[in-house]
Structure formats: C-alpha cells, structure tokens
Amino acid sequence: MEEEREIMEVDVLFVGGGVASLSGALHLSNLIKEHNERIEKGGEGKKLEEAMIAVLEKGAYVGAHGISGAVINPGPLKELVPDFLEKGAPMEGEVRKEGIYLLTKKGKIKSPMTPPFLNNYGNYVISLSRFTEWLGERVEEKGVDIFPGFAGTEVIYDGERVIGVRTGDKGIDPEGQKKANFEPGIDLHAKVTVFGEGSRGSLTKTVINRLGLDRGKNPQNFVVGVKEVWEVPEGRIEPGEVIHTVGYPHDNRTYGGGFIYGMRDNHVSIGLLTGLDYEDPYLDPHREFQRFKEHPLVRELLKDGKLVQYGAKTAPVGGYFSVPRLSFEGGLIIGDSGSLFISQKLKGVHSAMKSGMLAARTIFEGLLKEDFSASHLESYEKALFQSDVGKELYRSRNFHQLFQKGLWSAVFWGGIQWLLGGRILKARLESRPDFTHLKRVADYYGTNSPTEEQRREMKFDGKLTFDKETDVYYSGSTHEEQQPAHLKISDLDICYTRCREEFQNPCQRFCPANVYEVETDEETGKPNMKLNFSNCVHCKTCDVMDPYEVITWVPPEGGGGPKYTMM
Ligand code: SF4
C-alpha cells in the first residue's frame, strides 16, 4: 500500500547543501530583498511575497560532506558576500607562494614557471567543509530553511515536468521492514527544483537519463581525490602555500596529480587525484595516495606530524563537452552535478558558486513573471556560458580528452590552447565512460598472474601510511547499521563470475573506504560479497567505475556518512 506522506509546498527547492546550492539560496534571498526595498522606495513593479526557499542536505550538518582540495578563486564570493573577510569567512590563507614539481620515485624537478592556468596568486586555500558551514550560517540568517539529515531519494514528476523531490524514509530495517521508529519521507513540491548534489548526483543522474539531457554530449568523466589533513610541526609550510605535483606515483597514462596546501594552525591538506579512466585493474587510488606520501618531498613535510582527518570524493573533469543540458521544465542543474568543474585549473568551488548565483537570477526573474517553463529557465544556461565560468570551460574544453593521449600531450596542447584563448582544437574530441578504459587482468598483465611489484602492494606503517580502515576512522563516517545497504548491486552473479575472472573484483581496490570485500567460503569455496556499507564516505567512485555497471549508489538514511570538519 502506498504510504501516506506529508506534502510540503515551497517556492524553490535546492537539493544538496553544498556551495552551489547555498550560493544560489543566498543570492536569491538578496535579490528578493533588494527588489522589495526598491519597490518600497517608490520603484516600479510589485513587491514579491516572501518566497519560501528550502535546502535539503543529506549530511548530519551543513559542511559534513564538504570536501575538496581546496583553492578558491574568490571572484564569485566577492560578488556574493563583498565583506567576506569581515564576516569571518574561514580562509586558511591567501596564496602568495606556489610551486609545481615533477616527481620521480625519489627525486623532484621544480618547474621554473607556473603555467598561467595553474596560477593561484591571490586565490585562497580553504577547507571546503568549514567554508560550507560558514556559508550555511549566512543562508540561515536570511530565513532560508535548511534541512540537514534529509536526503532526496526520488524525483517527483508531473508528466515530464519536475515538481519536487521525495525525502528518504527513516526507520527501515535491513530486510526492508518498518521499525518502531519508522517515519515516512515527505514530498517537497516546488515551483522550481535545483539539483546541486555535487559530483555524480544520484537524483541528477536519474533526471539526466529520463529527460535525455546528455544527448549529443560526451559522457561525464571523473577523478577521485583521496585526501588527508595533517598537523605538522611549526614552520613546515605557510598558510596559503600551494604545491602541485605530476608524475610519481602515477605513470604518464594515468590522469591526475598531487596537491599540498598549507592551512592555518600548522595544518596541511595533502591529496592525490586519480583519473577514473585508468587501465590497470589492480590500481587502488587510496594505496597510490599512501605511496605519494612516501615520496621524500611529502615524507619530510609530514615527519613528526599527525593525521587529523581523512576523506575521498570524485570530481567531474569531462569539461565543456560533457556538460549536460542544465535546464528543463521545472528544474535546473548547478555545480559539480552539471560537470562545471574546470579540470585544467583544478577548480570547481568558484564555478559551483557562480552557477548557483546565475540560477538564482533566473529563478528571481521567474518569480516576477511566475514562469518556470523550460523556455524561461534556459536563460540560466545562456548566462552561464557567457560568464567567466563558461569562458573558462570553453577555453579548456578538450583538456581531459588530451590527457587520454598522455600527460605530455595534455600539458603541451592544453597549455597552448589556454594561451591562445581556446582558438585551436575547437571541435569536440570524443571521450568514453571511465569504466570502459579498465582492462582485464590478462589483457593488462599478460597471462601470468601479476607480481607483487606489479600490484604495487605495500605495508602500511601506521605513522605515515595507513590502511583504509584506519583512514575511514578519521573520516568520522558512520551510518545507522540497521538499514538496507545503500550500495545496490543489481546482479551479484556477475560479481562472482565474469567480474571475478576478468577483473578480480576491482571494487575491492577502487573503493577508498574498504566497503567491498569478496570473501571465499572456506567450506564451499564459493565467493561471497561482504558490504561494509557503514564505512562509505560517499565518494561515488563505485557508481562510476564498476566495469559491469551493476553498482548503484543511493542515499542512505539521512545523516549518515562522513562528518568532515576540516576537509
Ligand atoms: Fe565511495 Fe562507493 Fe566506496 Fe562509498 S562504497 S566509499 S561511494 S567507492
């Protein structure tokens, strides 16, 4: 029997409480307030009623799932909160010193110059979780309702028009039965629903598929970033200092690189990005990150320091040609959910904020005209592609595809393309979904089993390098254990047969939180998938990388997941 659900009507619903949605909600509140003040002073037009704006956030608090490098271009922030420093925005440091290194296993070569697209002078190092929490406070001050601990689990349609989102039921046991504390989710109906769920948004994905928003576009491509924050002895790195690396531990066919960002109070943010279009079925992004820390450059920095926090997250790097249509009847897509990350610049915070603000402008005009049709909402997309963010996306449009031809091809052609303002390589270079690049073990290693050296196995010392379980502890990730697993595997037989034989179950390696373990029953010799779903840090790698596309990540009961405070 269909559950009776409360229906809540709002004007504007933002799904996801990250920087894109929060910037959108704050800008919309400001636009409405300024408009009404102008009318009160005798300006033309009619006052807008107080619009009800709501933000759904699946994390336990705003910022709990916020993770990025991160270096922010403050342009959109200055527009949104001009006095952000006076208002206590938690900037870790302004970038005054930066360097790029090519790493070999033991050595390093410093680049004599910083390519213009990686120039960060005047930007700020931030902790995205701290920054998001601060931005959330600014939004709440404006009277916007933020609902932390509530995940959107289903999109509600009227025909092909999006009319809102259903939140997840709470109090369901692992067998799908109601527990004593059962609470049905509510249906939030909105004039316009804005999807700002971040990378590989679970509802955004369904909207894109249902409405064919990616028709004629490249597929979205992703990197996974694995990151730790450390406290180090005083004087090791300045707040705001930025170091980027290429090379070790990646080979030149693997997209990605390392980052080291100085934070306040002797903290440092260290991470490694790995493109999910890698070929090696034994590659493990978490282990590669641990190897990165063993490089003398990083080892020396972290010596006598201590691990403070751990996390992981995908980021969309497909660029301009993989941006889906971002507007449709009743809805918009903003931020990383729309693949608006500028991969060549390693930046997505400013583009997410700007997209939220431009969406807010379109929604504000829609409120004035009472028009949320696709033809009105389309003006958001036009404004986005005319903005600085759109120009950055266009200028770097084939960068990721160039990388699929190797590191040096991307550095050379990508650099020239940027310098010439995007005047070469105009046409779309094709790309494929990431998982299609993964090779079968026999194709990658030949018919002999790979050696330990080839598998790059390593022992973790518990001081500099950590296994996944230890790292997950530092993410603070927890989930209600008595609920259905939120990793849905549609066909376990494939896991036990073809995937095991051909790829040796790569989920055990690409998941940075040890969620997937394929055990062999001692008596029967049969494989059994053990899902440690409580470990999940919501990075979405498995949703992208599974070679048979049998894994789907869905939101767990609201409030579950990591509890980031410094990521
Ligand atoms: Fe990431 Fe999937 Fe592992 Fe969760 S289960 S941590 S989403 S790879």
JSON list of N, CA and C in Angstrom, two decimals, residues 3-69:
[
{"chain": "A", "resi": 3, "resn": "GLU", "atom": "N", "xyz": [2.39, 4.57, 0.96]},
{"chain": "A", "resi": 3, "resn": "GLU", "atom": "CA", "xyz": [2.48, 5.26, 2.25]},
{"chain": "A", "resi": 3, "resn": "GLU", "atom": "C", "xyz": [1.85, 6.66, 2.15]},
{"chain": "A", "resi": 4, "resn": "GLU", "atom": "N", "xyz": [1.12, 7.05, 3.20]},
{"chain": "A", "resi": 4, "resn": "GLU", "atom": "CA", "xyz": [0.61, 8.43, 3.21]},
{"chain": "A", "resi": 4, "resn": "GLU", "atom": "C", "xyz": [1.74, 9.36, 3.59]},
{"chain": "A", "resi": 5, "resn": "ARG", "atom": "N", "xyz": [1.93, 10.37, 2.80]},
{"chain": "A", "resi": 5, "resn": "ARG", "atom": "CA", "xyz": [3.06, 11.24, 3.06]},
{"chain": "A", "resi": 5, "resn": "ARG", "atom": "C", "xyz": [2.63, 12.68, 3.19]},
{"chain": "A", "resi": 6, "resn": "GLU", "atom": "N", "xyz": [3.35, 13.36, 4.04]},
{"chain": "A", "resi": 6, "resn": "GLU", "atom": "CA", "xyz": [3.10, 14.80, 4.17]},
{"chain": "A", "resi": 6, "resn": "GLU", "atom": "C", "xyz": [3.61, 15.48, 2.89]},
{"chain": "A", "resi": 7, "resn": "ILE", "atom": "N", "xyz": [2.85, 16.45, 2.43]},
{"chain": "A", "resi": 7, "resn": "ILE", "atom": "CA", "xyz": [3.31, 17.23, 1.27]},
{"chain": "A", "resi": 7, "resn": "ILE", "atom": "C", "xyz": [3.63, 18.64, 1.76]},
{"chain": "A", "resi": 8, "resn": "MET", "atom": "N", "xyz": [4.81, 19.08, 1.42]},
{"chain": "A", "resi": 8, "resn": "MET", "atom": "CA", "xyz": [5.20, 20.44, 1.83]},
{"chain": "A", "resi": 8, "resn": "MET", "atom": "C", "xyz": [5.42, 21.25, 0.55]},
{"chain": "A", "resi": 9, "resn": "GLU", "atom": "N", "xyz": [4.74, 22.40, 0.47]},
{"chain": "A", "resi": 9, "resn": "GLU", "atom": "CA", "xyz": [4.87, 23.24, -0.72]},
{"chain": "A", "resi": 9, "resn": "GLU", "atom": "C", "xyz": [5.91, 24.33, -0.44]},
{"chain": "A", "resi": 10, "resn": "VAL", "atom": "N", "xyz": [6.89, 24.44, -1.33]},
{"chain": "A", "resi": 10, "resn": "VAL", "atom": "CA", "xyz": [7.84, 25.56, -1.22]},
{"chain": "A", "resi": 10, "resn": "VAL", "atom": "C", "xyz": [7.93, 26.22, -2.59]},
{"chain": "A", "resi": 11, "resn": "ASP", "atom": "N", "xyz": [8.54, 27.39, -2.64]},
{"chain": "A", "resi": 11, "resn": "ASP", "atom": "CA", "xyz": [8.70, 28.04, -3.95]},
{"chain": "A", "resi": 11, "resn": "ASP", "atom": "C", "xyz": [9.91, 27.47, -4.68]},
{"chain": "A", "resi": 12, "resn": "VAL", "atom": "N", "xyz": [11.02, 27.42, -3.95]},
{"chain": "A", "resi": 12, "resn": "VAL", "atom": "CA", "xyz": [12.27, 26.99, -4.58]},
{"chain": "A", "resi": 12, "resn": "VAL", "atom": "C", "xyz": [12.91, 25.93, -3.69]},
{"chain": "A", "resi": 13, "resn": "LEU", "atom": "N", "xyz": [13.28, 24.82, -4.30]},
{"chain": "A", "resi": 13, "resn": "LEU", "atom": "CA", "xyz": [13.91, 23.74, -3.54]},
{"chain": "A", "resi": 13, "resn": "LEU", "atom": "C", "xyz": [15.30, 23.48, -4.09]},
{"chain": "A", "resi": 14, "resn": "PHE", "atom": "N", "xyz": [16.30, 23.61, -3.23]},
{"chain": "A", "resi": 14, "resn": "PHE", "atom": "CA", "xyz": [17.67, 23.25, -3.61]},
{"chain": "A", "resi": 14, "resn": "PHE", "atom": "C", "xyz": [17.94, 21.86, -3.04]},
{"chain": "A", "resi": 15, "resn": "VAL", "atom": "N", "xyz": [18.35, 20.94, -3.90]},
{"chain": "A", "resi": 15, "resn": "VAL", "atom": "CA", "xyz": [18.64, 19.58, -3.45]},
{"chain": "A", "resi": 15, "resn": "VAL", "atom": "C", "xyz": [20.14, 19.45, -3.31]},
{"chain": "A", "resi": 16, "resn": "GLY", "atom": "N", "xyz": [20.62, 19.31, -2.07]},
{"chain": "A", "resi": 16, "resn": "GLY", "atom": "CA", "xyz": [22.06, 19.29, -1.80]},
{"chain": "A", "resi": 16, "resn": "GLY", "atom": "C", "xyz": [22.46, 20.60, -1.16]},
{"chain": "A", "resi": 17, "resn": "GLY", "atom": "N", "xyz": [23.17, 20.51, -0.03]},
{"chain": "A", "resi": 17, "resn": "GLY", "atom": "CA", "xyz": [23.53, 21.71, 0.71]},
{"chain": "A", "resi": 17, "resn": "GLY", "atom": "C", "xyz": [24.99, 22.06, 0.58]},
{"chain": "A", "resi": 18, "resn": "GLY", "atom": "N", "xyz": [25.54, 21.96, -0.65]},
{"chain": "A", "resi": 18, "resn": "GLY", "atom": "CA", "xyz": [26.92, 22.36, -0.88]},
{"chain": "A", "resi": 18, "resn": "GLY", "atom": "C", "xyz": [26.99, 23.82, -1.30]},
{"chain": "A", "resi": 19, "resn": "VAL", "atom": "N", "xyz": [28.19, 24.23, -1.75]},
{"chain": "A", "resi": 19, "resn": "VAL", "atom": "CA", "xyz": [28.39, 25.66, -2.04]},
{"chain": "A", "resi": 19, "resn": "VAL", "atom": "C", "xyz": [27.54, 26.15, -3.21]},
{"chain": "A", "resi": 20, "resn": "ALA", "atom": "N", "xyz": [27.23, 25.30, -4.18]},
{"chain": "A", "resi": 20, "resn": "ALA", "atom": "CA", "xyz": [26.42, 25.75, -5.32]},
{"chain": "A", "resi": 20, "resn": "ALA", "atom": "C", "xyz": [25.03, 26.12, -4.84]},
{"chain": "A", "resi": 21, "resn": "SER", "atom": "N", "xyz": [24.39, 25.23, -4.10]},
{"chain": "A", "resi": 21, "resn": "SER", "atom": "CA", "xyz": [23.03, 25.48, -3.62]},
{"chain": "A", "resi": 21, "resn": "SER", "atom": "C", "xyz": [23.00, 26.64, -2.62]},
{"chain": "A", "resi": 22, "resn": "LEU", "atom": "N", "xyz": [23.97, 26.66, -1.72]},
{"chain": "A", "resi": 22, "resn": "LEU", "atom": "CA", "xyz": [23.96, 27.71, -0.69]},
{"chain": "A", "resi": 22, "resn": "LEU", "atom": "C", "xyz": [24.18, 29.09, -1.32]},
{"chain": "A", "resi": 23, "resn": "SER", "atom": "N", "xyz": [25.05, 29.15, -2.33]},
{"chain": "A", "resi": 23, "resn": "SER", "atom": "CA", "xyz": [25.26, 30.43, -3.03]},
{"chain": "A", "resi": 23, "resn": "SER", "atom": "C", "xyz": [23.98, 30.83, -3.74]},
{"chain": "A", "resi": 24, "resn": "GLY", "atom": "N", "xyz": [23.30, 29.85, -4.35]},
{"chain": "A", "resi": 24, "resn": "GLY", "atom": "CA", "xyz": [22.04, 30.13, -5.04]},
{"chain": "A", "resi": 24, "resn": "GLY", "atom": "C", "xyz": [20.99, 30.63, -4.06]},
{"chain": "A", "resi": 25, "resn": "ALA", "atom": "N", "xyz": [20.85, 29.96, -2.93]},
{"chain": "A", "resi": 25, "resn": "ALA", "atom": "CA", "xyz": [19.82, 30.34, -1.95]},
{"chain": "A", "resi": 25, "resn": "ALA", "atom": "C", "xyz": [20.10, 31.74, -1.39]},
{"chain": "A", "resi": 26, "resn": "LEU", "atom": "N", "xyz": [21.39, 32.01, -1.11]},
{"chain": "A", "resi": 26, "resn": "LEU", "atom": "CA", "xyz": [21.75, 33.32, -0.53]},
{"chain": "A", "resi": 26, "resn": "LEU", "atom": "C", "xyz": [21.52, 34.44, -1.56]},
{"chain": "A", "resi": 27, "resn": "HIS", "atom": "N", "xyz": [21.93, 34.20, -2.79]},
{"chain": "A", "resi": 27, "resn": "HIS", "atom": "CA", "xyz": [21.79, 35.23, -3.83]},
{"chain": "A", "resi": 27, "resn": "HIS", "atom": "C", "xyz": [20.32, 35.49, -4.11]},
{"chain": "A", "resi": 28, "resn": "LEU", "atom": "N", "xyz": [19.52, 34.45, -4.12]},
{"chain": "A", "resi": 28, "resn": "LEU", "atom": "CA", "xyz": [18.09, 34.62, -4.38]},
{"chain": "A", "resi": 28, "resn": "LEU", "atom": "C", "xyz": [17.45, 35.45, -3.26]},
{"chain": "A", "resi": 29, "resn": "SER", "atom": "N", "xyz": [17.79, 35.15, -2.02]},
{"chain": "A", "resi": 29, "resn": "SER", "atom": "CA", "xyz": [17.24, 35.93, -0.90]},
{"chain": "A", "resi": 29, "resn": "SER", "atom": "C", "xyz": [17.64, 37.39, -1.03]},
{"chain": "A", "resi": 30, "resn": "ASN", "atom": "N", "xyz": [18.92, 37.63, -1.42]},
{"chain": "A", "resi": 30, "resn": "ASN", "atom": "CA", "xyz": [19.39, 39.02, -1.57]},
{"chain": "A", "resi": 30, "resn": "ASN", "atom": "C", "xyz": [18.64, 39.74, -2.69]},
{"chain": "A", "resi": 31, "resn": "LEU", "atom": "N", "xyz": [18.44, 39.04, -3.80]},
{"chain": "A", "resi": 31, "resn": "LEU", "atom": "CA", "xyz": [17.76, 39.67, -4.95]},
{"chain": "A", "resi": 31, "resn": "LEU", "atom": "C", "xyz": [16.32, 40.05, -4.57]},
{"chain": "A", "resi": 32, "resn": "ILE", "atom": "N", "xyz": [15.65, 39.16, -3.85]},
{"chain": "A", "resi": 32, "resn": "ILE", "atom": "CA", "xyz": [14.25, 39.44, -3.47]},
{"chain": "A", "resi": 32, "resn": "ILE", "atom": "C", "xyz": [14.21, 40.63, -2.50]},
{"chain": "A", "resi": 33, "resn": "LYS", "atom": "N", "xyz": [15.15, 40.63, -1.56]},
{"chain": "A", "resi": 33, "resn": "LYS", "atom": "CA", "xyz": [15.17, 41.72, -0.57]},
{"chain": "A", "resi": 33, "resn": "LYS", "atom": "C", "xyz": [15.44, 43.07, -1.25]},
{"chain": "A", "resi": 34, "resn": "GLU", "atom": "N", "xyz": [16.45, 43.07, -2.13]},
{"chain": "A", "resi": 34, "resn": "GLU", "atom": "CA", "xyz": [16.78, 44.33, -2.83]},
{"chain": "A", "resi": 34, "resn": "GLU", "atom": "C", "xyz": [15.60, 44.81, -3.67]},
{"chain": "A", "resi": 35, "resn": "HIS", "atom": "N", "xyz": [14.95, 43.87, -4.33]},
{"chain": "A", "resi": 35, "resn": "HIS", "atom": "CA", "xyz": [13.79, 44.22, -5.17]},
{"chain": "A", "resi": 35, "resn": "HIS", "atom": "C", "xyz": [12.69, 44.86, -4.31]},
{"chain": "A", "resi": 36, "resn": "ASN", "atom": "N", "xyz": [12.36, 44.21, -3.21]},
{"chain": "A", "resi": 36, "resn": "ASN", "atom": "CA", "xyz": [11.28, 44.72, -2.36]},
{"chain": "A", "resi": 36, "resn": "ASN", "atom": "C", "xyz": [11.63, 46.09, -1.76]},
{"chain": "A", "resi": 37, "resn": "GLU", "atom": "N", "xyz": [12.89, 46.27, -1.40]},
{"chain": "A", "resi": 37, "resn": "GLU", "atom": "CA", "xyz": [13.31, 47.58, -0.85]},
{"chain": "A", "resi": 37, "resn": "GLU", "atom": "C", "xyz": [13.17, 48.66, -1.92]},
{"chain": "A", "resi": 38, "resn": "ARG", "atom": "N", "xyz": [13.48, 48.30, -3.16]},
{"chain": "A", "resi": 38, "resn": "ARG", "atom": "CA", "xyz": [13.38, 49.28, -4.25]},
{"chain": "A", "resi": 38, "resn": "ARG", "atom": "C", "xyz": [11.90, 49.67, -4.47]},
{"chain": "A", "resi": 39, "resn": "ILE", "atom": "N", "xyz": [11.02, 48.68, -4.38]},
{"chain": "A", "resi": 39, "resn": "ILE", "atom": "CA", "xyz": [9.58, 48.97, -4.59]},
{"chain": "A", "resi": 39, "resn": "ILE", "atom": "C", "xyz": [9.09, 49.86, -3.43]},
{"chain": "A", "resi": 40, "resn": "GLU", "atom": "N", "xyz": [9.53, 49.52, -2.21]},
{"chain": "A", "resi": 40, "resn": "GLU", "atom": "CA", "xyz": [9.10, 50.30, -1.04]},
{"chain": "A", "resi": 40, "resn": "GLU", "atom": "C", "xyz": [9.52, 51.77, -1.18]},
{"chain": "A", "resi": 41, "resn": "LYS", "atom": "N", "xyz": [10.64, 51.98, -1.88]},
{"chain": "A", "resi": 41, "resn": "LYS", "atom": "CA", "xyz": [11.11, 53.36, -2.07]},
{"chain": "A", "resi": 41, "resn": "LYS", "atom": "C", "xyz": [10.45, 54.02, -3.27]},
{"chain": "A", "resi": 42, "resn": "GLY", "atom": "N", "xyz": [9.41, 53.40, -3.82]},
{"chain": "A", "resi": 42, "resn": "GLY", "atom": "CA", "xyz": [8.66, 54.01, -4.92]},
{"chain": "A", "resi": 42, "resn": "GLY", "atom": "C", "xyz": [9.05, 53.52, -6.30]},
{"chain": "A", "resi": 43, "resn": "GLY", "atom": "N", "xyz": [9.88, 52.49, -6.38]},
{"chain": "A", "resi": 43, "resn": "GLY", "atom": "CA", "xyz": [10.26, 51.96, -7.70]},
{"chain": "A", "resi": 43, "resn": "GLY", "atom": "C", "xyz": [9.08, 51.27, -8.38]},
{"chain": "A", "resi": 44, "resn": "GLU", "atom": "N", "xyz": [9.26, 51.04, -9.68]},
{"chain": "A", "resi": 44, "resn": "GLU", "atom": "CA", "xyz": [8.18, 50.41, -10.46]},
{"chain": "A", "resi": 44, "resn": "GLU", "atom": "C", "xyz": [8.10, 48.91, -10.19]},
{"chain": "A", "resi": 45, "resn": "GLY", "atom": "N", "xyz": [6.93, 48.34, -10.38]},
{"chain": "A", "resi": 45, "resn": "GLY", "atom": "CA", "xyz": [6.74, 46.89, -10.23]},
{"chain": "A", "resi": 45, "resn": "GLY", "atom": "C", "xyz": [6.00, 46.57, -8.95]},
{"chain": "A", "resi": 46, "resn": "LYS", "atom": "N", "xyz": [5.81, 45.26, -8.72]},
{"chain": "A", "resi": 46, "resn": "LYS", "atom": "CA", "xyz": [5.13, 44.87, -7.48]},
{"chain": "A", "resi": 46, "resn": "LYS", "atom": "C", "xyz": [6.07, 44.09, -6.58]},
{"chain": "A", "resi": 47, "resn": "LYS", "atom": "N", "xyz": [5.79, 44.21, -5.29]},
{"chain": "A", "resi": 47, "resn": "LYS", "atom": "CA", "xyz": [6.63, 43.52, -4.33]},
{"chain": "A", "resi": 47, "resn": "LYS", "atom": "C", "xyz": [6.45, 42.01, -4.46]},
{"chain": "A", "resi": 48, "resn": "LEU", "atom": "N", "xyz": [7.52, 41.29, -4.21]},
{"chain": "A", "resi": 48, "resn": "LEU", "atom": "CA", "xyz": [7.40, 39.83, -4.22]},
{"chain": "A", "resi": 48, "resn": "LEU", "atom": "C", "xyz": [7.06, 39.38, -2.82]},
{"chain": "A", "resi": 49, "resn": "GLU", "atom": "N", "xyz": [6.10, 38.48, -2.72]},
{"chain": "A", "resi": 49, "resn": "GLU", "atom": "CA", "xyz": [5.82, 37.89, -1.41]},
{"chain": "A", "resi": 49, "resn": "GLU", "atom": "C", "xyz": [7.11, 37.20, -0.95]},
{"chain": "A", "resi": 50, "resn": "GLU", "atom": "N", "xyz": [7.26, 37.02, 0.36]},
{"chain": "A", "resi": 50, "resn": "GLU", "atom": "CA", "xyz": [8.40, 36.26, 0.86]},
{"chain": "A", "resi": 50, "resn": "GLU", "atom": "C", "xyz": [8.40, 34.90, 0.18]},
{"chain": "A", "resi": 51, "resn": "ALA", "atom": "N", "xyz": [9.42, 34.59, -0.60]},
{"chain": "A", "resi": 51, "resn": "ALA", "atom": "CA", "xyz": [9.45, 33.28, -1.26]},
{"chain": "A", "resi": 51, "resn": "ALA", "atom": "C", "xyz": [9.96, 32.25, -0.25]},
{"chain": "A", "resi": 52, "resn": "MET", "atom": "N", "xyz": [9.36, 31.09, -0.25]},
{"chain": "A", "resi": 52, "resn": "MET", "atom": "CA", "xyz": [9.85, 30.04, 0.65]},
{"chain": "A", "resi": 52, "resn": "MET", "atom": "C", "xyz": [10.93, 29.26, -0.08]},
{"chain": "A", "resi": 53, "resn": "ILE", "atom": "N", "xyz": [12.12, 29.34, 0.46]},
{"chain": "A", "resi": 53, "resn": "ILE", "atom": "CA", "xyz": [13.28, 28.66, -0.15]},
{"chain": "A", "resi": 53, "resn": "ILE", "atom": "C", "xyz": [13.73, 27.57, 0.82]},
{"chain": "A", "resi": 54, "resn": "ALA", "atom": "N", "xyz": [13.93, 26.36, 0.31]},
{"chain": "A", "resi": 54, "resn": "ALA", "atom": "CA", "xyz": [14.36, 25.26, 1.18]},
{"chain": "A", "resi": 54, "resn": "ALA", "atom": "C", "xyz": [15.59, 24.59, 0.59]},
{"chain": "A", "resi": 55, "resn": "VAL", "atom": "N", "xyz": [16.46, 24.12, 1.47]},
{"chain": "A", "resi": 55, "resn": "VAL", "atom": "CA", "xyz": [17.68, 23.41, 1.05]},
{"chain": "A", "resi": 55, "resn": "VAL", "atom": "C", "xyz": [17.70, 22.06, 1.77]},
{"chain": "A", "resi": 56, "resn": "LEU", "atom": "N", "xyz": [17.82, 20.98, 1.00]},
{"chain": "A", "resi": 56, "resn": "LEU", "atom": "CA", "xyz": [17.94, 19.64, 1.59]},
{"chain": "A", "resi": 56, "resn": "LEU", "atom": "C", "xyz": [19.41, 19.26, 1.65]},
{"chain": "A", "resi": 57, "resn": "GLU", "atom": "N", "xyz": [19.85, 18.73, 2.77]},
{"chain": "A", "resi": 57, "resn": "GLU", "atom": "CA", "xyz": [21.26, 18.31, 2.90]},
{"chain": "A", "resi": 57, "resn": "GLU", "atom": "C", "xyz": [21.28, 16.91, 3.52]},
{"chain": "A", "resi": 58, "resn": "LYS", "atom": "N", "xyz": [21.93, 15.96, 2.83]},
{"chain": "A", "resi": 58, "resn": "LYS", "atom": "CA", "xyz": [21.92, 14.57, 3.33]},
{"chain": "A", "resi": 58, "resn": "LYS", "atom": "C", "xyz": [22.86, 14.37, 4.52]},
{"chain": "A", "resi": 59, "resn": "GLY", "atom": "N", "xyz": [23.86, 15.23, 4.67]},
{"chain": "A", "resi": 59, "resn": "GLY", "atom": "CA", "xyz": [24.79, 15.09, 5.79]},
{"chain": "A", "resi": 59, "resn": "GLY", "atom": "C", "xyz": [24.15, 15.49, 7.11]},
{"chain": "A", "resi": 60, "resn": "ALA", "atom": "N", "xyz": [24.81, 15.09, 8.20]},
{"chain": "A", "resi": 60, "resn": "ALA", "atom": "CA", "xyz": [24.25, 15.35, 9.52]},
{"chain": "A", "resi": 60, "resn": "ALA", "atom": "C", "xyz": [24.20, 16.85, 9.83]},
{"chain": "A", "resi": 61, "resn": "TYR", "atom": "N", "xyz": [25.08, 17.62, 9.21]},
{"chain": "A", "resi": 61, "resn": "TYR", "atom": "CA", "xyz": [25.08, 19.09, 9.38]},
{"chain": "A", "resi": 61, "resn": "TYR", "atom": "C", "xyz": [25.64, 19.69, 8.10]},
{"chain": "A", "resi": 62, "resn": "VAL", "atom": "N", "xyz": [25.41, 20.96, 7.91]},
{"chain": "A", "resi": 62, "resn": "VAL", "atom": "CA", "xyz": [25.90, 21.61, 6.69]},
{"chain": "A", "resi": 62, "resn": "VAL", "atom": "C", "xyz": [27.44, 21.62, 6.73]},
{"chain": "A", "resi": 63, "resn": "GLY", "atom": "N", "xyz": [28.05, 21.10, 5.69]},
{"chain": "A", "resi": 63, "resn": "GLY", "atom": "CA", "xyz": [29.51, 21.01, 5.65]},
{"chain": "A", "resi": 63, "resn": "GLY", "atom": "C", "xyz": [30.02, 19.61, 5.95]},
{"chain": "A", "resi": 64, "resn": "ALA", "atom": "N", "xyz": [29.16, 18.74, 6.50]},
{"chain": "A", "resi": 64, "resn": "ALA", "atom": "CA", "xyz": [29.62, 17.39, 6.89]},
{"chain": "A", "resi": 64, "resn": "ALA", "atom": "C", "xyz": [30.16, 16.62, 5.71]},
{"chain": "A", "resi": 65, "resn": "HIS", "atom": "N", "xyz": [29.62, 16.86, 4.51]},
{"chain": "A", "resi": 65, "resn": "HIS", "atom": "CA", "xyz": [30.08, 16.12, 3.33]},
{"chain": "A", "resi": 65, "resn": "HIS", "atom": "C", "xyz": [30.87, 17.01, 2.38]},
{"chain": "A", "resi": 66, "resn": "GLY", "atom": "N", "xyz": [31.28, 18.18, 2.88]},
{"chain": "A", "resi": 66, "resn": "GLY", "atom": "CA", "xyz": [32.04, 19.11, 2.03]},
{"chain": "A", "resi": 66, "resn": "GLY", "atom": "C", "xyz": [33.51, 18.73, 2.03]},
{"chain": "A", "resi": 67, "resn": "ILE", "atom": "N", "xyz": [34.02, 18.38, 0.86]},
{"chain": "A", "resi": 67, "resn": "ILE", "atom": "CA", "xyz": [35.44, 18.02, 0.75]},
{"chain": "A", "resi": 67, "resn": "ILE", "atom": "C", "xyz": [35.95, 18.43, -0.62]},
{"chain": "A", "resi": 68, "resn": "SER", "atom": "N", "xyz": [37.11, 19.05, -0.62]},
{"chain": "A", "resi": 68, "resn": "SER", "atom": "CA", "xyz": [37.77, 19.43, -1.88]},
{"chain": "A", "resi": 68, "resn": "SER", "atom": "C", "xyz": [39.21, 19.71, -1.50]},
{"chain": "A", "resi": 69, "resn": "GLY", "atom": "N", "xyz": [40.05, 20.16, -2.46]},
{"chain": "A", "resi": 69, "resn": "GLY", "atom": "CA", "xyz": [41.47, 20.42, -2.16]},
{"chain": "A", "resi": 69, "resn": "GLY", "atom": "C", "xyz": [41.68, 21.32, -0.96]}
]
